[in-house]
Amino acid sequence: MAGQQIQDALLQHDRVRRSTDLPVFFGVPQKDIISARNLIDRLETAAQVAAWNTDKRKCEGFYLLLRDEALIWWRSIK
């Protein structure tokens, strides 16, 4: 019984990890593999899967994806 619970927990953890594995975003078309709109859509889906229940948590996840020009843009929003 405990072995099955551990296996279920590991499968759930792997599902969440894969669902929240999002590409980084540079804000530079030549470097980005995803559009800004699609990144936001995927982030929203990842937030639902991972139960990121607050806007603060979503913003933290979003921030971690930003690089180069996108990070400069983020830092300019104060």
mmCIF file with all atom_site columns, C-alpha atoms in Angstrom:
data_model
loop_
_atom_site.group_PDB
_atom_site.id
_atom_site.type_symbol
_atom_site.label_atom_id
_atom_site.label_alt_id
_atom_site.label_comp_id
_atom_site.label_asym_id
_atom_site.label_entity_id
_atom_site.label_seq_id
_atom_site.pdbx_PDB_ins_code
_atom_site.Cartn_x
_atom_site.Cartn_y
_atom_site.Cartn_z
_atom_site.occupancy
_atom_site.B_iso_or_equiv
_atom_site.pdbx_formal_charge
_atom_site.auth_seq_id
_atom_site.auth_comp_id
_atom_site.auth_asym_id
_atom_site.auth_atom_id
_atom_site.pdbx_PDB_model_num
ATOM 1  C CA . MET A 1 1  ? 0.000  0.000  0.000   1.00 0.00 ? 1  MET A CA 1
ATOM 2  C CA . ALA A 1 2  ? 2.734  2.490  0.946   1.00 0.00 ? 2  ALA A CA 1
ATOM 3  C CA . GLY A 1 3  ? 4.657  1.574  -2.201  1.00 0.00 ? 3  GLY A CA 1
ATOM 4  C CA . GLN A 1 4  ? 1.653  2.479  -4.341  1.00 0.00 ? 4  GLN A CA 1
ATOM 5  C CA . GLN A 1 5  ? 1.246  5.812  -2.537  1.00 0.00 ? 5  GLN A CA 1
ATOM 6  C CA . ILE A 1 6  ? 4.884  6.635  -3.151  1.00 0.00 ? 6  ILE A CA 1
ATOM 7  C CA . GLN A 1 7  ? 4.574  5.689  -6.806  1.00 0.00 ? 7  GLN A CA 1
ATOM 8  C CA . ASP A 1 8  ? 1.428  7.815  -7.170  1.00 0.00 ? 8  ASP A CA 1
ATOM 9  C CA . ALA A 1 9  ? 3.149  10.776 -5.494  1.00 0.00 ? 9  ALA A CA 1
ATOM 10 C CA . LEU A 1 10 ? 6.161  10.441 -7.800  1.00 0.00 ? 10 LEU A CA 1
ATOM 11 C CA . LEU A 1 11 ? 3.937  10.250 -10.872 1.00 0.00 ? 11 LEU A CA 1
ATOM 12 C CA . GLN A 1 12 ? 2.042  13.344 -9.752  1.00 0.00 ? 12 GLN A CA 1
ATOM 13 C CA . HIS A 1 13 ? 5.296  15.185 -9.094  1.00 0.00 ? 13 HIS A CA 1
ATOM 14 C CA . ASP A 1 14 ? 6.598  14.245 -12.552 1.00 0.00 ? 14 ASP A CA 1
ATOM 15 C CA . ARG A 1 15 ? 3.342  15.392 -14.170 1.00 0.00 ? 15 ARG A CA 1
ATOM 16 C CA . VAL A 1 16 ? 3.575  18.777 -12.466 1.00 0.00 ? 16 VAL A CA 1
ATOM 17 C CA . ARG A 1 17 ? 7.283  19.123 -13.296 1.00 0.00 ? 17 ARG A CA 1
ATOM 18 C CA . ARG A 1 18 ? 6.709  18.382 -16.995 1.00 0.00 ? 18 ARG A CA 1
ATOM 19 C CA . SER A 1 19 ? 3.666  20.652 -17.134 1.00 0.00 ? 19 SER A CA 1
ATOM 20 C CA . THR A 1 20 ? 5.539  23.547 -15.602 1.00 0.00 ? 20 THR A CA 1
ATOM 21 C CA . ASP A 1 21 ? 8.713  23.104 -17.666 1.00 0.00 ? 21 ASP A CA 1
ATOM 22 C CA . LEU A 1 22 ? 8.380  26.250 -19.756 1.00 0.00 ? 22 LEU A CA 1
ATOM 23 C CA . PRO A 1 23 ? 10.828 27.758 -22.243 1.00 0.00 ? 23 PRO A CA 1
ATOM 24 C CA . VAL A 1 24 ? 12.809 30.843 -21.381 1.00 0.00 ? 24 VAL A CA 1
ATOM 25 C CA . PHE A 1 25 ? 11.784 34.068 -23.104 1.00 0.00 ? 25 PHE A CA 1
ATOM 26 C CA . PHE A 1 26 ? 14.317 36.584 -24.398 1.00 0.00 ? 26 PHE A CA 1
ATOM 27 C CA . GLY A 1 27 ? 12.074 39.193 -25.966 1.00 0.00 ? 27 GLY A CA 1
ATOM 28 C CA . VAL A 1 28 ? 14.206 38.818 -29.086 1.00 0.00 ? 28 VAL A CA 1
ATOM 29 C CA . PRO A 1 29 ? 12.436 37.131 -32.031 1.00 0.00 ? 29 PRO A CA 1
ATOM 30 C CA . GLN A 1 30 ? 15.648 35.482 -33.266 1.00 0.00 ? 30 GLN A CA 1
ATOM 31 C CA . LYS A 1 31 ? 16.147 33.747 -29.906 1.00 0.00 ? 31 LYS A CA 1
ATOM 32 C CA . ASP A 1 32 ? 12.584 32.984 -28.797 1.00 0.00 ? 32 ASP A CA 1
ATOM 33 C CA . ILE A 1 33 ? 11.028 29.627 -29.591 1.00 0.00 ? 33 ILE A CA 1
ATOM 34 C CA . ILE A 1 34 ? 7.599  30.762 -28.416 1.00 0.00 ? 34 ILE A CA 1
ATOM 35 C CA . SER A 1 35 ? 5.552  33.924 -28.822 1.00 0.00 ? 35 SER A CA 1
ATOM 36 C CA . ALA A 1 36 ? 4.820  36.110 -25.815 1.00 0.00 ? 36 ALA A CA 1
ATOM 37 C CA . ARG A 1 37 ? 1.097  35.271 -26.047 1.00 0.00 ? 37 ARG A CA 1
ATOM 38 C CA . ASN A 1 38 ? 1.764  31.525 -26.148 1.00 0.00 ? 38 ASN A CA 1
ATOM 39 C CA . LEU A 1 39 ? 4.159  31.817 -23.227 1.00 0.00 ? 39 LEU A CA 1
ATOM 40 C CA . ILE A 1 40 ? 1.456  33.489 -21.142 1.00 0.00 ? 40 ILE A CA 1
ATOM 41 C CA . ASP A 1 41 ? -1.090 30.840 -22.157 1.00 0.00 ? 41 ASP A CA 1
ATOM 42 C CA . ARG A 1 42 ? 1.303  28.050 -21.191 1.00 0.00 ? 42 ARG A CA 1
ATOM 43 C CA . LEU A 1 43 ? 2.145  29.795 -17.923 1.00 0.00 ? 43 LEU A CA 1
ATOM 44 C CA . GLU A 1 44 ? -1.564 29.995 -17.056 1.00 0.00 ? 44 GLU A CA 1
ATOM 45 C CA . THR A 1 45 ? -1.955 26.275 -17.772 1.00 0.00 ? 45 THR A CA 1
ATOM 46 C CA . ALA A 1 46 ? 1.139  25.446 -15.739 1.00 0.00 ? 46 ALA A CA 1
ATOM 47 C CA . ALA A 1 47 ? -0.231 27.530 -12.864 1.00 0.00 ? 47 ALA A CA 1
ATOM 48 C CA . GLN A 1 48 ? -3.459 25.518 -12.891 1.00 0.00 ? 48 GLN A CA 1
ATOM 49 C CA . VAL A 1 49 ? -1.646 22.166 -12.989 1.00 0.00 ? 49 VAL A CA 1
ATOM 50 C CA . ALA A 1 50 ? 0.790  23.137 -10.239 1.00 0.00 ? 50 ALA A CA 1
ATOM 51 C CA . ALA A 1 51 ? -1.881 24.878 -8.134  1.00 0.00 ? 51 ALA A CA 1
ATOM 52 C CA . TRP A 1 52 ? -0.085 28.216 -8.134  1.00 0.00 ? 52 TRP A CA 1
ATOM 53 C CA . ASN A 1 53 ? -3.040 29.868 -6.461  1.00 0.00 ? 53 ASN A CA 1
ATOM 54 C CA . THR A 1 54 ? -1.767 33.415 -6.169  1.00 0.00 ? 54 THR A CA 1
ATOM 55 C CA . ASP A 1 55 ? -0.823 36.069 -8.675  1.00 0.00 ? 55 ASP A CA 1
ATOM 56 C CA . LYS A 1 56 ? 2.416  36.502 -6.730  1.00 0.00 ? 56 LYS A CA 1
ATOM 57 C CA . ARG A 1 57 ? 3.378  32.880 -7.402  1.00 0.00 ? 57 ARG A CA 1
ATOM 58 C CA . LYS A 1 58 ? 2.507  33.226 -11.106 1.00 0.00 ? 58 LYS A CA 1
ATOM 59 C CA . CYS A 1 59 ? 4.611  36.383 -11.358 1.00 0.00 ? 59 CYS A CA 1
ATOM 60 C CA . GLU A 1 60 ? 7.541  34.611 -9.706  1.00 0.00 ? 60 GLU A CA 1
ATOM 61 C CA . GLY A 1 61 ? 7.261  31.763 -12.210 1.00 0.00 ? 61 GLY A CA 1
ATOM 62 C CA . PHE A 1 62 ? 7.034  34.236 -15.080 1.00 0.00 ? 62 PHE A CA 1
ATOM 63 C CA . TYR A 1 63 ? 10.058 36.195 -13.879 1.00 0.00 ? 63 TYR A CA 1
ATOM 64 C CA . LEU A 1 64 ? 12.185 33.039 -13.824 1.00 0.00 ? 64 LEU A CA 1
ATOM 65 C CA . LEU A 1 65 ? 11.544 32.561 -17.558 1.00 0.00 ? 65 LEU A CA 1
ATOM 66 C CA . LEU A 1 66 ? 12.788 35.988 -18.624 1.00 0.00 ? 66 LEU A CA 1
ATOM 67 C CA . ARG A 1 67 ? 16.180 36.705 -20.168 1.00 0.00 ? 67 ARG A CA 1
ATOM 68 C CA . ASP A 1 68 ? 17.901 39.540 -22.073 1.00 0.00 ? 68 ASP A CA 1
ATOM 69 C CA . GLU A 1 69 ? 15.474 42.187 -23.390 1.00 0.00 ? 69 GLU A CA 1
ATOM 70 C CA . ALA A 1 70 ? 12.500 40.588 -21.643 1.00 0.00 ? 70 ALA A CA 1
ATOM 71 C CA . LEU A 1 71 ? 14.258 40.869 -18.294 1.00 0.00 ? 71 LEU A CA 1
ATOM 72 C CA . ILE A 1 72 ? 15.145 44.508 -18.968 1.00 0.00 ? 72 ILE A CA 1
ATOM 73 C CA . TRP A 1 73 ? 11.465 45.132 -19.788 1.00 0.00 ? 73 TRP A CA 1
ATOM 74 C CA . TRP A 1 74 ? 10.343 43.440 -16.561 1.00 0.00 ? 74 TRP A CA 1
ATOM 75 C CA . ARG A 1 75 ? 12.723 45.479 -14.444 1.00 0.00 ? 75 ARG A CA 1
ATOM 76 C CA . SER A 1 76 ? 11.444 48.701 -16.045 1.00 0.00 ? 76 SER A CA 1
ATOM 77 C CA . ILE A 1 77 ? 7.920  48.029 -14.711 1.00 0.00 ? 77 ILE A CA 1
ATOM 78 C CA . LYS A 1 78 ? 7.958  49.497 -11.237 1.00 0.00 ? 78 LYS A CA 1
#
